[in-house]
Short mmCIF file of C-alpha atoms and ligand atoms in Angstrom, two decimals:
data_model
loop_
_atom_site.label_atom_id
_atom_site.label_comp_id
_atom_site.label_asym_id
_atom_site.label_seq_id
_atom_site.Cartn_x
_atom_site.Cartn_y
_atom_site.Cartn_z
CA MET A 24 -43.39 12.72 93.21
CA ARG A 25 -46.15 12.14 95.80
CA ASP A 26 -43.76 10.48 98.25
CA ARG A 27 -41.68 13.67 98.33
CA LEU A 28 -44.60 15.73 99.66
CA ASP A 29 -45.28 16.33 103.36
CA ALA A 30 -48.49 14.96 104.91
CA ARG A 31 -50.43 18.24 104.63
CA THR A 32 -49.49 18.66 100.96
CA ARG A 33 -50.36 15.02 100.15
CA ASP A 34 -53.85 15.65 101.55
CA TRP A 35 -54.34 18.92 99.69
CA VAL A 36 -52.98 17.80 96.29
CA ARG A 37 -55.80 15.76 94.82
CA GLU A 38 -54.02 14.50 91.73
CA ILE A 39 -50.77 15.14 89.86
CA ARG A 40 -51.08 14.87 86.09
CA VAL A 41 -47.63 14.39 84.55
CA PHE A 42 -46.93 15.03 80.85
CA GLU A 43 -43.78 14.41 78.81
CA SER A 44 -44.85 17.26 76.58
CA ALA A 45 -47.77 19.69 76.76
CA LEU A 46 -48.77 22.83 74.92
CA SER A 47 -49.24 24.65 78.24
CA THR A 48 -49.96 23.21 81.70
CA ASN A 49 -52.15 26.25 82.41
CA ASP A 50 -54.31 25.42 79.40
CA ILE A 51 -54.57 21.78 80.51
CA LEU A 52 -55.92 22.83 83.91
CA LYS A 53 -58.20 25.52 82.52
CA GLU A 54 -59.84 22.82 80.41
CA ALA A 55 -59.92 20.44 83.42
CA ALA A 56 -61.61 23.21 85.45
CA ARG A 57 -64.23 23.65 82.72
CA GLN A 58 -64.94 19.94 83.02
CA GLY A 59 -65.43 20.24 86.79
CA ALA A 60 -62.03 19.15 88.19
CA PRO A 61 -61.67 20.04 91.88
CA GLU A 62 -59.20 22.29 93.68
CA GLY A 63 -55.83 20.63 94.22
CA VAL A 64 -55.32 19.09 90.77
CA VAL A 65 -51.74 19.74 89.59
CA ALA A 66 -50.27 19.46 86.08
CA ILE A 67 -46.55 19.12 85.44
CA ALA A 68 -44.88 18.89 82.02
CA SER A 69 -41.26 18.10 81.14
CA VAL A 70 -41.53 20.35 78.09
CA GLN A 71 -44.09 22.90 76.90
CA THR A 72 -44.47 23.63 73.21
CA ALA A 73 -46.71 26.69 73.66
CA GLY A 74 -45.79 27.88 77.17
CA ARG A 75 -47.35 31.23 77.97
CA GLY A 76 -46.06 34.13 80.06
CA ARG A 77 -47.74 37.28 81.30
CA HIS A 78 -48.98 39.97 78.90
CA GLY A 79 -49.34 37.48 76.03
CA ARG A 80 -45.63 36.70 75.93
CA SER A 81 -44.36 33.18 75.32
CA TRP A 82 -42.43 31.25 77.97
CA VAL A 83 -39.32 29.40 76.83
CA SER A 84 -39.94 25.81 77.98
CA PRO A 85 -37.09 23.38 77.19
CA PRO A 86 -36.47 20.14 79.17
CA GLY A 87 -34.72 20.35 82.55
CA ASN A 88 -36.94 23.12 83.90
CA LEU A 89 -40.13 23.35 85.92
CA PHE A 90 -43.52 23.86 84.30
CA LEU A 91 -46.22 23.34 86.90
CA SER A 92 -49.80 24.52 87.29
CA ILE A 93 -52.20 24.27 90.22
CA LEU A 94 -56.00 24.39 90.03
CA LEU A 95 -57.74 26.43 92.74
CA ARG A 96 -61.36 27.08 93.56
CA PRO A 97 -61.01 29.87 96.15
CA GLU A 98 -64.18 30.55 98.12
CA ASP A 99 -63.17 33.97 99.47
CA PRO A 100 -62.94 36.61 96.69
CA ALA A 101 -60.76 38.75 98.99
CA ILE A 102 -57.79 36.41 98.49
CA LEU A 103 -57.87 36.44 94.69
CA SER A 104 -55.50 39.36 94.16
CA LEU A 105 -53.04 37.88 96.67
CA LEU A 106 -52.77 34.44 95.04
CA PRO A 107 -49.88 35.44 92.70
CA LEU A 108 -48.00 37.03 95.61
CA ALA A 109 -48.47 33.94 97.79
CA ALA A 110 -47.24 31.82 94.88
CA GLY A 111 -44.22 34.11 94.52
CA VAL A 112 -43.30 33.63 98.17
CA ALA A 113 -43.74 29.84 97.88
CA VAL A 114 -41.58 29.65 94.76
CA ALA A 115 -38.89 31.91 96.21
CA GLU A 116 -38.70 29.76 99.34
CA ALA A 117 -38.61 26.51 97.36
CA LEU A 118 -35.85 27.76 95.04
CA GLY A 119 -33.98 29.24 98.00
CA VAL A 120 -33.42 25.72 99.34
CA GLU A 121 -31.29 25.05 96.24
CA GLY A 122 -28.68 27.59 97.32
CA VAL A 123 -29.80 30.91 95.85
CA ASP A 124 -31.43 33.98 97.42
CA PRO A 125 -34.44 34.79 95.23
CA ARG A 126 -36.08 38.21 95.46
CA LEU A 127 -39.62 39.14 94.40
CA LYS A 128 -40.42 41.97 92.03
CA TRP A 129 -44.02 43.14 91.98
CA PRO A 130 -46.28 41.60 91.05
CA ASN A 131 -44.65 38.18 90.92
CA ASP A 132 -41.30 37.91 89.18
CA VAL A 133 -38.75 35.80 91.01
CA LEU A 134 -35.28 37.25 90.45
CA VAL A 135 -31.68 36.55 91.37
CA SER A 136 -29.28 39.47 90.94
CA GLY A 137 -31.93 41.25 88.88
CA ARG A 138 -32.30 38.34 86.43
CA LYS A 139 -35.45 36.29 86.05
CA LEU A 140 -35.34 32.89 87.73
CA ALA A 141 -39.06 32.12 87.72
CA GLY A 142 -42.40 33.60 86.73
CA ILE A 143 -46.03 33.11 87.69
CA LEU A 144 -49.11 33.31 85.50
CA ALA A 145 -52.39 33.30 87.45
CA GLU A 146 -55.50 33.00 85.28
CA ALA A 147 -59.05 33.21 86.61
CA SER A 148 -62.10 31.76 84.90
CA THR A 149 -65.42 33.38 85.67
CA GLY A 150 -69.00 32.14 85.44
CA ALA A 151 -72.41 33.34 86.55
CA SER A 152 -71.34 33.20 90.19
CA GLY A 153 -68.08 35.15 89.72
CA VAL A 154 -64.62 33.59 89.77
CA GLU A 155 -65.12 29.83 89.54
CA SER A 156 -61.50 28.73 89.29
CA VAL A 157 -57.98 30.07 89.18
CA VAL A 158 -55.02 28.32 87.58
CA VAL A 159 -51.67 29.35 89.04
CA GLY A 160 -48.90 28.46 86.60
CA ILE A 161 -45.28 28.43 87.69
CA GLY A 162 -42.32 28.37 85.35
CA ALA A 163 -38.89 28.08 86.98
CA ASN A 164 -35.55 28.06 85.22
CA VAL A 165 -33.91 25.10 86.92
CA ASN A 166 -31.25 23.81 84.53
CA LEU A 167 -31.72 26.39 81.78
CA GLN A 168 -28.52 27.56 80.14
CA ARG A 169 -28.64 31.15 78.97
CA THR A 170 -27.87 29.95 75.46
CA ASP A 171 -31.23 28.03 75.52
CA ALA A 172 -33.01 31.38 75.68
CA PRO A 173 -33.61 33.61 72.65
CA GLU A 174 -30.71 36.02 72.18
CA ASP A 175 -32.65 39.11 73.24
CA LEU A 176 -33.53 37.49 76.60
CA ARG A 177 -30.14 36.04 77.52
CA GLU A 178 -29.05 38.94 79.69
CA ALA A 179 -32.40 39.08 81.46
CA VAL A 180 -32.69 35.43 82.56
CA THR A 181 -30.89 33.11 84.90
CA SER A 182 -31.40 29.61 86.32
CA LEU A 183 -30.46 27.58 89.36
CA ARG A 184 -27.77 25.96 87.26
CA GLU A 185 -26.37 29.26 86.03
CA GLU A 186 -26.25 30.54 89.62
CA THR A 187 -24.85 27.49 91.42
CA GLY A 188 -22.81 25.85 88.65
CA ARG A 189 -24.46 22.45 89.18
CA THR A 190 -27.51 20.62 87.87
CA HIS A 191 -30.65 20.47 90.02
CA ASP A 192 -33.34 17.82 90.41
CA VAL A 193 -36.54 19.22 88.82
CA ASP A 194 -38.81 16.79 90.74
CA ALA A 195 -37.30 17.90 94.07
CA VAL A 196 -37.94 21.54 93.12
CA ALA A 197 -41.54 20.68 92.09
CA ALA A 198 -42.16 18.91 95.41
CA ALA A 199 -40.70 21.83 97.38
CA VAL A 200 -42.90 24.29 95.46
CA LEU A 201 -46.03 22.26 96.28
CA VAL A 202 -45.10 21.97 99.96
CA ARG A 203 -44.47 25.71 100.30
CA TRP A 204 -47.57 26.50 98.22
CA THR A 205 -49.91 24.53 100.52
CA ALA A 206 -48.43 26.32 103.54
CA TRP A 207 -48.90 29.78 102.00
CA TYR A 208 -52.36 29.00 100.60
CA ASP A 209 -53.36 28.06 104.15
CA ALA A 210 -51.83 31.27 105.47
CA LEU A 211 -53.77 33.26 102.89
CA ARG A 212 -57.03 31.87 104.19
CA VAL A 213 -56.16 32.30 107.87
CA ASP A 214 -54.23 35.60 108.00
CA ARG A 215 -53.70 37.46 104.73
CA ARG A 216 -51.33 39.96 106.36
CA ARG A 217 -48.73 37.22 106.85
CA VAL A 218 -48.53 36.78 103.08
CA ARG A 219 -48.13 40.49 102.58
CA SER A 220 -45.29 40.76 105.08
CA ALA A 221 -43.54 37.62 103.79
CA TRP A 222 -43.71 39.05 100.27
CA ARG A 223 -42.40 42.41 101.47
CA GLU A 224 -39.47 40.75 103.28
CA ARG A 225 -38.44 38.93 100.11
CA SER A 226 -38.96 41.85 97.75
CA VAL A 227 -36.24 43.44 95.65
CA ASP A 228 -34.72 46.50 97.25
CA TRP A 229 -36.41 49.12 95.12
CA TRP A 230 -38.49 50.93 97.76
CA GLY A 231 -38.03 54.67 97.47
CA ARG A 232 -36.42 54.54 94.02
CA PRO A 233 -38.22 55.72 90.86
CA VAL A 234 -39.86 53.09 88.67
CA GLU A 235 -41.57 53.21 85.33
CA MET A 236 -44.89 51.39 85.26
CA GLU A 237 -47.19 50.14 82.58
CA THR A 238 -50.69 49.72 83.88
CA GLY A 239 -54.03 49.67 82.10
CA GLY A 240 -52.41 50.86 78.86
CA ARG A 241 -50.85 53.85 80.66
CA ARG A 242 -47.20 54.53 81.32
CA LEU A 243 -46.36 56.34 84.53
CA VAL A 244 -43.38 57.11 86.70
CA GLY A 245 -43.48 57.01 90.49
CA VAL A 246 -41.77 55.78 93.61
CA PRO A 247 -42.88 52.44 95.10
CA ARG A 248 -43.62 52.79 98.81
CA ASP A 249 -45.36 49.58 99.85
CA ILE A 250 -47.92 46.95 98.91
CA ASP A 251 -51.37 47.06 100.47
CA ASP A 252 -53.43 44.24 101.99
CA ALA A 253 -54.85 43.40 98.57
CA GLY A 254 -51.40 43.12 96.99
CA ALA A 255 -51.60 46.41 95.06
CA LEU A 256 -48.36 48.36 94.68
CA ILE A 257 -48.58 51.75 96.38
CA VAL A 258 -46.75 54.26 94.20
CA GLU A 259 -46.03 57.85 95.15
CA MET A 260 -46.47 60.23 92.25
CA ALA A 261 -44.52 63.43 91.58
CA ASP A 262 -47.28 65.56 93.17
CA GLY A 263 -47.09 63.51 96.38
CA SER A 264 -50.35 61.62 95.79
CA ARG A 265 -50.40 57.87 96.25
CA LEU A 266 -51.77 55.46 93.69
CA ALA A 267 -52.65 51.80 94.32
CA VAL A 268 -51.62 49.92 91.18
CA VAL A 269 -53.45 46.60 90.97
CA SER A 270 -51.91 45.16 87.82
CA GLY A 271 -49.15 45.92 85.39
CA GLU A 272 -45.43 45.77 85.00
CA ALA A 273 -42.80 47.86 86.77
CA ARG A 274 -39.20 48.58 85.85
CA GLU A 275 -36.63 50.37 87.94
CA ILE A 276 -35.24 53.51 86.32
CA ARG A 277 -31.49 53.32 86.72
CA PRO A 278 -29.54 56.57 86.71
CA THR A 279 -27.59 56.91 83.46
CA SER A 280 -23.85 57.35 83.90
CA SER A 281 -22.36 60.39 82.17
C1 BTN B 330 -44.26 35.25 83.41
O1 BTN B 330 -44.44 35.80 82.32
O2 BTN B 330 -43.41 35.67 84.20
C2 BTN B 330 -45.09 34.05 83.81
C3 BTN B 330 -44.56 32.76 83.25
C4 BTN B 330 -45.41 31.56 83.64
C5 BTN B 330 -44.94 30.30 82.95
C6 BTN B 330 -45.65 29.09 83.47
S1 BTN B 330 -44.89 27.58 82.97
C7 BTN B 330 -46.24 26.68 83.60
C8 BTN B 330 -47.49 27.44 83.20
N1 BTN B 330 -47.89 27.11 81.85
C9 BTN B 330 -47.81 28.15 81.03
O3 BTN B 330 -48.09 28.15 79.82
N2 BTN B 330 -47.36 29.23 81.69
C10 BTN B 330 -47.12 28.93 83.09
#
């Protein structure tokens, strides 16, 4: 794996821990962080038996797909909320090399034709001095066949294989993700606005169309207008006011045909 990384990524990645099977690569790195592991440790598993998604959901993790987590110790608190967006851009670029055109749905779903190709779970651990570490976990459907997914998810997911009709090399995808990640993590520290505009350029085309949001236990309907410098979704409400939504889930409301 290391020999597939560019020079900058080889310097930044301190160690790659590879597992045939793991409960969850995020949990492995959260524990490593507790024990003092430095930024740049990466965990990759061929299979996860307790893979986790956002909002307490589970993440289907059969062999042939990418399950990768990265340990960060960001010094600047201002970049924290942008880490998942930077990861989304990195993943979309890395998967794009395989012959698809991934789009980003706020906050960090990676979609092709509206179906989920990859997801990102960023988890921060705090201590007396604030956020001490962040684990960014990336799950990408590389060779997943829709029939591998639970029946109720089959219509909502896709994979590189489903899209291109051929099998893809998971290690090559992992290496590409790490190369793009180091570039975007650098960009985040140098010029945060670049991340915002790269995310915006790759976003799904839902600007100006009504969405339903779940945020902080509330359900609301509004029209997405932009993301701000902190990565919050700017939503225009029915009364014309604008709300910056920092976390949650958004779903486009499609007109019903009569
Ligand atoms: C989502 O719900 O969209 C986020 C899915 C994140 C899944 C990845 S797979 C690697 C890492 N380990 C986990 O348990 N979850 C993340």
